[in-house]
XYZ file of C-alpha atoms in Angstrom:
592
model
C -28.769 -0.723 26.760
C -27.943 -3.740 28.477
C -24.662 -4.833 29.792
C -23.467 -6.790 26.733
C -24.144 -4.140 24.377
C -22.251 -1.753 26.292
C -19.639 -3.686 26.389
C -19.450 -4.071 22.144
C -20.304 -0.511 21.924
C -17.171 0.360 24.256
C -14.502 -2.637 22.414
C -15.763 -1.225 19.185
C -15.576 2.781 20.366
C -12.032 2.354 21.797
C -11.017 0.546 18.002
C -12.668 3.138 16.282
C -10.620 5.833 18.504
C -7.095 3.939 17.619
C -7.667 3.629 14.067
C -7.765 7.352 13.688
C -5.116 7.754 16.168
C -2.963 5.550 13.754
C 0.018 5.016 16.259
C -1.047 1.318 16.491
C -1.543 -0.938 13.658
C -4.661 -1.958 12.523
C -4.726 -5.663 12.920
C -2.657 -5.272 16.299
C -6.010 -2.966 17.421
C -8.377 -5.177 16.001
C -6.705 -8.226 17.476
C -7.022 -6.226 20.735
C -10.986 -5.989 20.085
C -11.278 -9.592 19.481
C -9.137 -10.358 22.915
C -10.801 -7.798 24.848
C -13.974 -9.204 23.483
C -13.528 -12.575 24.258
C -12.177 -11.373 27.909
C -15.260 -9.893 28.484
C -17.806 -12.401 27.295
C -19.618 -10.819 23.931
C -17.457 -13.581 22.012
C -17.526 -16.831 22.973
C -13.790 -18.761 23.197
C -14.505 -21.318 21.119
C -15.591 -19.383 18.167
C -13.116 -16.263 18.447
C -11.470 -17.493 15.585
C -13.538 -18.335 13.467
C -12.692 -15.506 11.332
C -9.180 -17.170 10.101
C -11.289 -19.873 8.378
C -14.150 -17.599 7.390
C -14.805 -17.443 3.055
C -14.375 -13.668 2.904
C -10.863 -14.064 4.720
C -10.036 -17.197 2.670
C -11.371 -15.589 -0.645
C -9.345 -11.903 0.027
C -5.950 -13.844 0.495
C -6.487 -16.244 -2.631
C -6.962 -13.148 -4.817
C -4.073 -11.285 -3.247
C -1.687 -14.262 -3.959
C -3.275 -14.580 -7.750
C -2.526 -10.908 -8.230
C 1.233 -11.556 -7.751
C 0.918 -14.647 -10.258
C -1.066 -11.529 -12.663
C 2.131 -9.325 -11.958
C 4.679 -12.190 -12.687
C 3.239 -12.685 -16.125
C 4.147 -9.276 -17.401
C 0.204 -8.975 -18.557
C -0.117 -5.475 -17.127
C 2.903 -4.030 -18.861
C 1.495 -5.225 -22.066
C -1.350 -3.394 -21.551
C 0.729 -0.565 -20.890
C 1.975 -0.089 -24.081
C -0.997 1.927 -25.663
C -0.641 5.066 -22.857
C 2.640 5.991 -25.078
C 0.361 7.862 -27.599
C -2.144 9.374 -24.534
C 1.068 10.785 -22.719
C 1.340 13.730 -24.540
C -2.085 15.882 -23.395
C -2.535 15.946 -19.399
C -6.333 14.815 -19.408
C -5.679 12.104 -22.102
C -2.657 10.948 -19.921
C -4.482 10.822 -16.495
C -7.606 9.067 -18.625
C -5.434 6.705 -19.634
C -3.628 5.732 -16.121
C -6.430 5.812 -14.388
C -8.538 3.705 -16.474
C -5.932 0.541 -16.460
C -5.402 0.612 -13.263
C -9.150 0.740 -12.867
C -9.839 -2.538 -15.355
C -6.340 -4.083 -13.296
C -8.388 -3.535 -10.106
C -11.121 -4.802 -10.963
C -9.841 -8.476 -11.337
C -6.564 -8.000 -8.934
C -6.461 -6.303 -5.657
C -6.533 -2.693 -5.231
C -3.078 -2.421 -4.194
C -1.168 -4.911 -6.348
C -3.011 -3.159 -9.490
C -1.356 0.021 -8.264
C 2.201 -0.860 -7.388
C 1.993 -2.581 -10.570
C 1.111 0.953 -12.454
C 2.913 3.002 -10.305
C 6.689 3.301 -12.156
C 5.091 3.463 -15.365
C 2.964 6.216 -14.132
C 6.113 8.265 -12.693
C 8.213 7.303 -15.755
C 5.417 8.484 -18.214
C 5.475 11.920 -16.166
C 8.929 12.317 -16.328
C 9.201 11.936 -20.179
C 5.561 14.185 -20.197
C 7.721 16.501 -17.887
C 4.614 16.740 -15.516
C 4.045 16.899 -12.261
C 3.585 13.563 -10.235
C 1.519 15.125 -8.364
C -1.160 15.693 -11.046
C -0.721 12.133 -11.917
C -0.449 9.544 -8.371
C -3.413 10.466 -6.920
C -5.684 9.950 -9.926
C -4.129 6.480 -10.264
C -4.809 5.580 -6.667
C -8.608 6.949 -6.693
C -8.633 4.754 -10.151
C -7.495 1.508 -8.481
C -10.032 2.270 -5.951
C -13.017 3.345 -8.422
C -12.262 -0.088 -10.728
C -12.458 -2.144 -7.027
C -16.036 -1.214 -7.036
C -17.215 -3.230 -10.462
C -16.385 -6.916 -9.250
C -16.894 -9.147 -6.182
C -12.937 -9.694 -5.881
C -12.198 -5.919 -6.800
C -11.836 -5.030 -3.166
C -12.392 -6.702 0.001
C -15.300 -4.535 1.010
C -17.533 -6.303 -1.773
C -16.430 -9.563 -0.641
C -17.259 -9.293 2.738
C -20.270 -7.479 1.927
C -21.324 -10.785 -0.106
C -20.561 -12.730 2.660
C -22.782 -11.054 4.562
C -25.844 -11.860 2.529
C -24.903 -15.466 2.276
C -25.033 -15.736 6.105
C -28.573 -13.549 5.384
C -30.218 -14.971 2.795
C -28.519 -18.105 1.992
C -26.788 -17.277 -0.836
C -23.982 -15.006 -2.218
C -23.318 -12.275 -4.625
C -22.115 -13.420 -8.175
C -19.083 -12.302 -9.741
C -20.724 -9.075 -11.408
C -23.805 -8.463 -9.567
C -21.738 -5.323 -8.186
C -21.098 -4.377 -12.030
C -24.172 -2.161 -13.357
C -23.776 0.408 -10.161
C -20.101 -0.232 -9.456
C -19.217 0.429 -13.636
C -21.163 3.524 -13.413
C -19.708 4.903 -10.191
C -16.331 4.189 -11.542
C -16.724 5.512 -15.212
C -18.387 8.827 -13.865
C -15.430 9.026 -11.382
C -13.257 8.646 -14.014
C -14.193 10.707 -16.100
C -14.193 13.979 -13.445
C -10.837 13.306 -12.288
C -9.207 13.286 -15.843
C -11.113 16.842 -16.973
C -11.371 18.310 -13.613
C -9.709 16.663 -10.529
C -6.208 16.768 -11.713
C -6.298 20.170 -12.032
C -7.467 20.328 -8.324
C -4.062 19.000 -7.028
C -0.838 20.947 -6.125
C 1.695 20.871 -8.448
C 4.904 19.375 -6.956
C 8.124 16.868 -8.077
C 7.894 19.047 -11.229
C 10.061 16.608 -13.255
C 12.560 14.386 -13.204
C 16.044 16.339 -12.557
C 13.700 18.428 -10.033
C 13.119 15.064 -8.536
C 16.607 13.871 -8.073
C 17.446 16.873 -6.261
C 15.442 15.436 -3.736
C 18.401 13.390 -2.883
C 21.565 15.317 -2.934
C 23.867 12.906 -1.743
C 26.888 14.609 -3.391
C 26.775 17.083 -0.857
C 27.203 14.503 2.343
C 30.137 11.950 0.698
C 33.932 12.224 1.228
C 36.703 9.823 1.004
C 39.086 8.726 3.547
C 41.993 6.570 4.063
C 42.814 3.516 6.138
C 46.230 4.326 7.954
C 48.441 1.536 9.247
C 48.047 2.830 12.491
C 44.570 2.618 12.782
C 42.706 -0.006 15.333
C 39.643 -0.920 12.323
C 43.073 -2.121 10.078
C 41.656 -6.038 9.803
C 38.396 -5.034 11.521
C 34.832 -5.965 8.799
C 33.409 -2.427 7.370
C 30.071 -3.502 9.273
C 32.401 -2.681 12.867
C 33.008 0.973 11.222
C 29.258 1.317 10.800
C 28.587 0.188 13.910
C 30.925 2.937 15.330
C 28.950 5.436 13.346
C 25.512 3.979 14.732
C 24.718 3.276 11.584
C 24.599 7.172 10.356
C 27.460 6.230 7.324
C 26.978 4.131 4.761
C 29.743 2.671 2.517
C 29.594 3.618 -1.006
C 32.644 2.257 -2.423
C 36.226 0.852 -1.272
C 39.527 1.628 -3.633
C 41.828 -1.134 -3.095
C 45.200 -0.345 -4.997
C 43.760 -0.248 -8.666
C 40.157 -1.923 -7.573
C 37.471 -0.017 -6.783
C 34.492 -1.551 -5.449
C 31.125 -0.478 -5.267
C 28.864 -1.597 -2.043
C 31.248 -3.468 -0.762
C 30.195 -6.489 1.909
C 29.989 -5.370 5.171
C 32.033 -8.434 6.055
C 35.096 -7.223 4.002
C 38.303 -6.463 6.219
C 39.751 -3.607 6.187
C 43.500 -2.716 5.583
C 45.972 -0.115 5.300
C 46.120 2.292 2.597
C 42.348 1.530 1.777
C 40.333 4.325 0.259
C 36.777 4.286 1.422
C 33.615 6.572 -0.063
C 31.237 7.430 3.073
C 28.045 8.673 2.464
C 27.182 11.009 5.781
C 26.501 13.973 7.772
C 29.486 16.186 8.951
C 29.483 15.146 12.488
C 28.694 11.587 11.972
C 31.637 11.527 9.693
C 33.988 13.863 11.585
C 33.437 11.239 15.002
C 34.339 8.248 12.528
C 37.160 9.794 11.444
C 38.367 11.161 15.211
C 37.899 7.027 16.599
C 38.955 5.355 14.086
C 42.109 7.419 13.022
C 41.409 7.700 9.928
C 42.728 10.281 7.698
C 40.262 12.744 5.865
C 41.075 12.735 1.905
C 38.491 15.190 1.104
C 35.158 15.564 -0.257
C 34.631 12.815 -3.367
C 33.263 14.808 -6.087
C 30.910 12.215 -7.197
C 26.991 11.819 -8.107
C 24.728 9.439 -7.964
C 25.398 7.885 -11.500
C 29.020 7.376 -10.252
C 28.191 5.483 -7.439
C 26.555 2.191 -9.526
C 27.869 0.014 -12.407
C 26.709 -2.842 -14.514
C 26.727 -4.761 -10.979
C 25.792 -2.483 -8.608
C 22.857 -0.269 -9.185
C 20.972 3.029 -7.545
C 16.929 3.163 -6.885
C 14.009 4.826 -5.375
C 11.594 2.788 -3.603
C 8.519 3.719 -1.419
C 7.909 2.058 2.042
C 4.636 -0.162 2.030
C 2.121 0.015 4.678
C 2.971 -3.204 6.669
C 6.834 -3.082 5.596
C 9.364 -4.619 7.959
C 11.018 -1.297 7.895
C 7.352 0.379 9.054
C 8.429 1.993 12.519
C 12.079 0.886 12.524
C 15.331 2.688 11.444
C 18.161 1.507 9.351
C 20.703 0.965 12.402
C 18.486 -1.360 13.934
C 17.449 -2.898 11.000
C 21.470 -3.196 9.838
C 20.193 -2.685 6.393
C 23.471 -3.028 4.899
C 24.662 -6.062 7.258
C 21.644 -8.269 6.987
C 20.337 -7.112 3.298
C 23.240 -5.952 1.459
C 21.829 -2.171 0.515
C 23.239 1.340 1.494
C 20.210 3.726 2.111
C 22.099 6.814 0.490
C 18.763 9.348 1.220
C 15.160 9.632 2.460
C 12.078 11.946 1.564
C 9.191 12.165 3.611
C 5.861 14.058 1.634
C 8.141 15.252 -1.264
C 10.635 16.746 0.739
C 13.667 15.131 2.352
C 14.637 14.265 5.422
C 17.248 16.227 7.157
C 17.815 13.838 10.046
C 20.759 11.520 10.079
C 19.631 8.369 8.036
C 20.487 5.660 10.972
C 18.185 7.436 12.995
C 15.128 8.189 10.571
C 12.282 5.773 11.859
C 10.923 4.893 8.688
C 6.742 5.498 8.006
C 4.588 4.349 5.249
C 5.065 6.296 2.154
C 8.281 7.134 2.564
C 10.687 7.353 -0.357
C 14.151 5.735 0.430
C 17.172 5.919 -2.267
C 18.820 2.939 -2.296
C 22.449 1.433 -3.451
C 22.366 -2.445 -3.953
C 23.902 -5.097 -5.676
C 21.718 -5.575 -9.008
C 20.598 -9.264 -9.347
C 19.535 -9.321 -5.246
C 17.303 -6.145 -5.845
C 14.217 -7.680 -6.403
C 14.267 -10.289 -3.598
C 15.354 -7.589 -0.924
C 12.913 -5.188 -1.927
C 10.314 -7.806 -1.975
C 11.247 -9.152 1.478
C 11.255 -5.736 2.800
C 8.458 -4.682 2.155
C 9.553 -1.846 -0.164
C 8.038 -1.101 -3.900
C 10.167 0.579 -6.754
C 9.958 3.357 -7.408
C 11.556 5.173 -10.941
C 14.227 3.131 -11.476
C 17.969 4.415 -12.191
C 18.746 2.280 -15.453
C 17.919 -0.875 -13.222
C 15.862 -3.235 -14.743
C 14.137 -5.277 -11.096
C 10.637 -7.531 -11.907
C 12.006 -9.396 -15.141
C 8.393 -10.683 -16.362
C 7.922 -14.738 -17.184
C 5.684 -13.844 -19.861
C 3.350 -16.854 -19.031
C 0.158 -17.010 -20.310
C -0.857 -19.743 -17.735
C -1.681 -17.687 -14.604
C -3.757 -15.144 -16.350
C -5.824 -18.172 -18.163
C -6.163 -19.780 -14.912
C -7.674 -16.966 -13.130
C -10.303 -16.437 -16.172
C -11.092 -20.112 -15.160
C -11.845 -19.533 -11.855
C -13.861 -16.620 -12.645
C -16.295 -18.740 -14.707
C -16.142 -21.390 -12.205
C -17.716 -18.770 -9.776
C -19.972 -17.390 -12.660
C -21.798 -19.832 -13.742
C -21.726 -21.095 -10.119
C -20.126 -24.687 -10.135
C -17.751 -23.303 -7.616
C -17.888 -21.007 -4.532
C -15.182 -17.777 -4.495
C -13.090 -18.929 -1.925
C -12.703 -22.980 -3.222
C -12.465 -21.373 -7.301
C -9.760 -18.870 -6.830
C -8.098 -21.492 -3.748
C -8.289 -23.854 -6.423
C -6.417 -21.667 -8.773
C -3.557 -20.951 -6.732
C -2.784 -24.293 -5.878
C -2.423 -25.174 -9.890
C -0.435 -21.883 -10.168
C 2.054 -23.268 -7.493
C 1.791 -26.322 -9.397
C 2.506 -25.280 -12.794
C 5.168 -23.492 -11.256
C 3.735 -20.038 -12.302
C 4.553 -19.430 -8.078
C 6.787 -20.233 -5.771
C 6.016 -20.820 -2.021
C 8.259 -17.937 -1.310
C 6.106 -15.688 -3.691
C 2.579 -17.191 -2.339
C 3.873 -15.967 1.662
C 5.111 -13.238 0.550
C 2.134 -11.940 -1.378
C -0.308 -12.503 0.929
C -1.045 -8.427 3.116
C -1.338 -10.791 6.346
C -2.007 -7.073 8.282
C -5.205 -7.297 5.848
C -5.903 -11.451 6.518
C -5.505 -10.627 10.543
C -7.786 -7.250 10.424
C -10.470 -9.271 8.646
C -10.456 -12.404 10.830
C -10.618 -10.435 14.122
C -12.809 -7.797 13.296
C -15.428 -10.746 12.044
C -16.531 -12.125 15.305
C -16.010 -8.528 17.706
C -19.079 -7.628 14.153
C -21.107 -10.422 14.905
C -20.993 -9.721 18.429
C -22.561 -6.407 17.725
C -25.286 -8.090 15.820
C -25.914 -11.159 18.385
C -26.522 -8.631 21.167
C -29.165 -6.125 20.013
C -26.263 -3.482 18.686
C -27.119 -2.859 15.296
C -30.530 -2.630 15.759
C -30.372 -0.087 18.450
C -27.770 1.583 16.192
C -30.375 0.897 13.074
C -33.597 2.687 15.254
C -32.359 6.050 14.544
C -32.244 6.030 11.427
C -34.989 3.819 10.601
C -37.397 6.383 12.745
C -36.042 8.975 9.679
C -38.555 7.353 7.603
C -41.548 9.067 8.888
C -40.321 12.142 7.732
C -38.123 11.507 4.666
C -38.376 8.715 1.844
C -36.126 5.582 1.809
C -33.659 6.937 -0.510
C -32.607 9.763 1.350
C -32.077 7.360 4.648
C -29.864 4.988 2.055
C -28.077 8.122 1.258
C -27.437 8.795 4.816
C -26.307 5.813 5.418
C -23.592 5.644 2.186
C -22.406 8.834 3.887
C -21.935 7.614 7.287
C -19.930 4.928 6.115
C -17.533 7.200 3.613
C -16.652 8.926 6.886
C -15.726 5.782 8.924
C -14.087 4.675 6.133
C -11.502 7.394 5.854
C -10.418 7.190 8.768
C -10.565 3.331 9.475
C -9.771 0.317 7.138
C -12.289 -0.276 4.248
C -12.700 -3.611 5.190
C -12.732 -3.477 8.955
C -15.681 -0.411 7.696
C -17.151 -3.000 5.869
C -17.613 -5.560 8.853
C -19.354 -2.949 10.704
C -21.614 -1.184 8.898
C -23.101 -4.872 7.074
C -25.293 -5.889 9.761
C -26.210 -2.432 10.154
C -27.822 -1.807 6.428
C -29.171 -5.473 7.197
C -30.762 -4.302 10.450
C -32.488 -1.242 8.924
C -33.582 -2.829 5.357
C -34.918 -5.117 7.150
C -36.948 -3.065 9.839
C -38.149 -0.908 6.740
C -39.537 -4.161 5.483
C -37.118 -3.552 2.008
C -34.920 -5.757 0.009
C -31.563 -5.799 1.817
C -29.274 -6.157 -1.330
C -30.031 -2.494 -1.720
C -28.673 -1.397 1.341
C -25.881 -4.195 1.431
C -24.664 -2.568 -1.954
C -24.801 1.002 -0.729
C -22.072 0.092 2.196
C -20.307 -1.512 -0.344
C -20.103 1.671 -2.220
C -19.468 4.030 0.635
C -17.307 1.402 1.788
C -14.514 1.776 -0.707
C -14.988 5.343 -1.196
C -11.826 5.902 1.066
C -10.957 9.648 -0.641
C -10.462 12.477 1.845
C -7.658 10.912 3.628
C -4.148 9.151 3.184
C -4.764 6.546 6.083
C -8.313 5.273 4.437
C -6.439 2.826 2.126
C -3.569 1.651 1.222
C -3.509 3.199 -1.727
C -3.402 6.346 -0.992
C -0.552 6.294 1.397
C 1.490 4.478 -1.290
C 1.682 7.842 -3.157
C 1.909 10.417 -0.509
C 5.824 9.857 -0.716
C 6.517 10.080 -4.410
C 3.959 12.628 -5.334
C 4.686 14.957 -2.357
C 1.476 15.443 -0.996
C 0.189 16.606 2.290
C -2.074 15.073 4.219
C -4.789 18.143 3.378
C -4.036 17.612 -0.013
C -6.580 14.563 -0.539
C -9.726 16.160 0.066
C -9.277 18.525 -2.852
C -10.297 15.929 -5.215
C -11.845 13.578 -3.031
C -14.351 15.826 -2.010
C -15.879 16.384 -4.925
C -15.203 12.836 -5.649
C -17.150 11.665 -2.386
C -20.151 14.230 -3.251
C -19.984 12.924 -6.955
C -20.397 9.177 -5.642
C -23.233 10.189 -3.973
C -25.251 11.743 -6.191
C -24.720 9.387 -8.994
C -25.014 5.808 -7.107
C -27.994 6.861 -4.712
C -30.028 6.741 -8.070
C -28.275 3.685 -9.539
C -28.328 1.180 -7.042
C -32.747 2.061 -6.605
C -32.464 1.451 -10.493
C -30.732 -2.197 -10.175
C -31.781 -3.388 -7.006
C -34.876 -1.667 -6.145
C -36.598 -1.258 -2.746
């Protein structure tokens, strides 16, 4: 090993170690590869990024900003429509949900198809009174199973294709990953709607089981604004900030007026009746410094708290939220964004902690008090996805046609090859913005920039492992395998290996790695590489035994209450499944 190598081996070994960690972001620790890289020589300055402008990069944030034109045009819910009659038997139900979101995924990202499915999937259980637990996790292994069919399904395939254009001059076509990706997917299917489900603990029975998740009627009481206190003509947002942010204001009573959410800029004055949603200290401290006068506990729920202008919701906290890592105090949710966060549940259960302090995590399920019509855009710019909806109506579809025709024109573009990926689908979301079927605001604010940044620093620190002898010293070992078992048992291997690496780093920072690797040993076996490029690909997106793999599958470990042990249940068989079915496939279509 020479000094270069070592050097790749150690950037990459270090990355490898903080992705599992987890404490540090993924593109903040591949960002740190790329720097460290470039510090010490195995990248070259000039070329470090490279990756920003690279096809896969470009071609992964077109189709992220196209599946946001997809969800604006209401084509999903449409589709929707016919799981009414499957709802009512549990493996026709799960069938069902997971094979939309699987045909979604296929043409949007893996994600978008998901949070698109997901509050139909907990409404359905609700009226099904069934667990959400039997029913999230199928729907995130089906977005994942349906990324596997198409070259924009998932950025793994992409990237993958990339690969053998830098190879062997030319890329994969839209549906080369079809034949073995269609019967991974239907075969994965197909076991978790008869058998996985049933796998899965049972939890967040049904809906009034739910909503005792959040008992806020236990932590609200009213109190009164004397004329002798020092907040009379202070804002409300100067009474939160005496409470640190651990009270949030539910509702002012004016004489006859009674206001729910009221601005945080609103003065106070005497005689005012404010609802405070709080702990017992938090709220006894208030009431001590500001001389306020204790009226008693409000006996009010949740349904009391909203009107025809001010409305109640559960949403989920996105990987990459602005909320990820931060609490609501020094966010000043309710100063800056105009919500109350009235409760939070962490894994299905809630979180006892005073809610200014809670440092809020991916996955977690936040109950929310807003004003109606400036929902949407909060949520959006926050990061946050809906959850099941308190009898508030918050992504009011278009019902264009346009964006959904557009995209089918960009896939033949790239079909019949007039147009590369990246320009096609680039192409398409310039018309969209165009047309006006997007705004800028949307096209920003669709894009997973964690994903774009991952991707476009993890590029070069992979090439630097293949332009200094890496991956074919990490290629020997198993390549020497062959003189004592056959190629498909090495390919198998090698799928393996890179279903481990991807549970417990990013599928597409997985898929950088491992590329150059199944190109390194196809071709020191002397055997066509698109058999071993299309094996990562597969092992690549097979991100089932964990909740930090993908995306995915931490957007559900809130709402359905599962544990972090609970994913291997059904992914394991899931993985072993995989295996056995596509080792045989892909030798079928793309033979040695």
């Amino acid at each position: 090993m020479n000094t270069d190598q070592f050097i790749v081996f150690a950037i990459i070994g270090l990355a490898l170690i903080l992705f599992i960690w987890g404490r540090i972001r993924y593109d903040v620790v591949a960002m740190m590869a790329l720097i460290g890289s470039v510090i010490l020589g195995v990248v070259p300055a000039d070329t470090a990024f490279e990756g920003f402008g690279h096809p896969a990069v470009i071609t992964v944030a077109a189709v992220l900003i196209i599946s946001q034109a997809l969800r604006n045009s209401g084509i999903v819910e449409l589709a929707t429509r016919f799981l009414e009659p499957a709802a009512g038997h549990p493996t026709l139900h799960i069938l069902a949900l997971t094979a939309v979101v699987a045909v979604c995924s296929a043409f949007m990202n893996n994600v978008g198809a998901l949070a698109l499915m997901l509050p139909i999937a907990i409404g359905s259980a609700y009226n099904s009174k069934r667990p959400t637990s039997e029913v999230l996790m199928p729907l995130s292994f089906g977005s994942l199973l349906g990324g596997l069919t198409t070259l924009i399904g998932t950025p793994p395939n992409i990237i993958i294709s990339s690969f053998r254009q830098a190879e062997t001059g030319q890329n994969f076509a839209m549906f080369d990953f079809l034949p073995v990706g269609l019967g991974v997917a239907l075969t994965g299917i197909l076991f978790i709607s008869v058998v996985g489900w049933r796998l899965l603990p049972k939890r967040a029975v049904n809906n009034s089981e739910h909503e005792n998740l959040f008992q806020i009627e236990d932590y609200i009481a009213e109190v009164r604004i004397p004329e002798n206190s020092p907040y009379v003509g202070h804002r409300l947002v100067d009474l939160e900030t005496l409470a640190q942010g651990n009270v949030a204001v539910v509702a002012l009573v004016r004489r006859e007026d009674r206001m729910l959410a009221p601005s945080g800029y609103m003065r106070l004055k005497a005689e005012d009746i404010l609802t405070l949603e709080s702990d017992t200290d938090t709220l006894q401290r208030v009431v001590d410094e500001a001389n306020l006068e204790l009226v008693g506990s409000a006996d009010e729920s949740s349904q009391e708290l909203q009107s025809d202008r001010v409305g109640i919701l559960e949403a989920v906290v996105t990987p990459g939220s602005r909320l990820e890592g931060r609490t609501a105090h020094n966010m000043q949710l309710h100063t800056h964004h105009g919500i109350n966060t009235l409760g939070v549940a962490r894994q299905g259960q809630p979180v006892n902690e005073r809610i200014g302090r809670v440092r809020f995590m991916p996955g977690d399920v936040l109950l929310i008090q807003g004003i109606r019509e400036e929902m949407p855009e909060t949520l959006a710019s926050l990061g946050l996805l809906p959850l099941a909806e308190r009898e508030l109506s918050l992504t009011p579809k278009r019902g264009s046609i346009i964006a959904p025709l557009l995209f089918a024109l960009a896939i033949l573009l790239v079909v019949f090859g007039i147009l590369p990926p990246q320009i096609s689908f680039l192409g398409a979301v310039g018309t969209m913005v165009l047309l006006g079927e997007l705004n800028l605001k949307e096209l920003y604010e669709s894009v997973d920039w964690s994903i774009i940044v991952l991707l476009a620093a993890m590029i070069p620190v992979g090439m630097a492992l293949e332009t200094t002898g890496g991956t074919a010293m990490i290629a020997y070992p198993l390549v020497s395998l062959s003189e004592h078992f056959p190629v498909w048992a090495i390919m198998g291997l090698l799928i393996f290996i890179t279903m481990v690496l991807s549970d417990v780093m990013n599928n597409a920072a997985t898929a950088v790695l491992m590329a150059p690797i199944g190109i390194s040993i196809a071709n020191s076996l002397g055997v066509n590489i698109d058999t071993f490029l299309i094996a990562i690909a597969i092992g690549s997106s097979s991100t089932y035994l964990t909740p930090i793999g993908h995306q995915s599958n931490l957007l559900v470990m809130g709402p359905g209450g599962y544990k972090f042990g609970d994913y291997w249940r059904m992914g394991l068989p899931l993985d072993i499944i995989i295996l056995v079915v596509s080792v045989p496939l892909i030798l079928w279509i793309w033979p040695l």
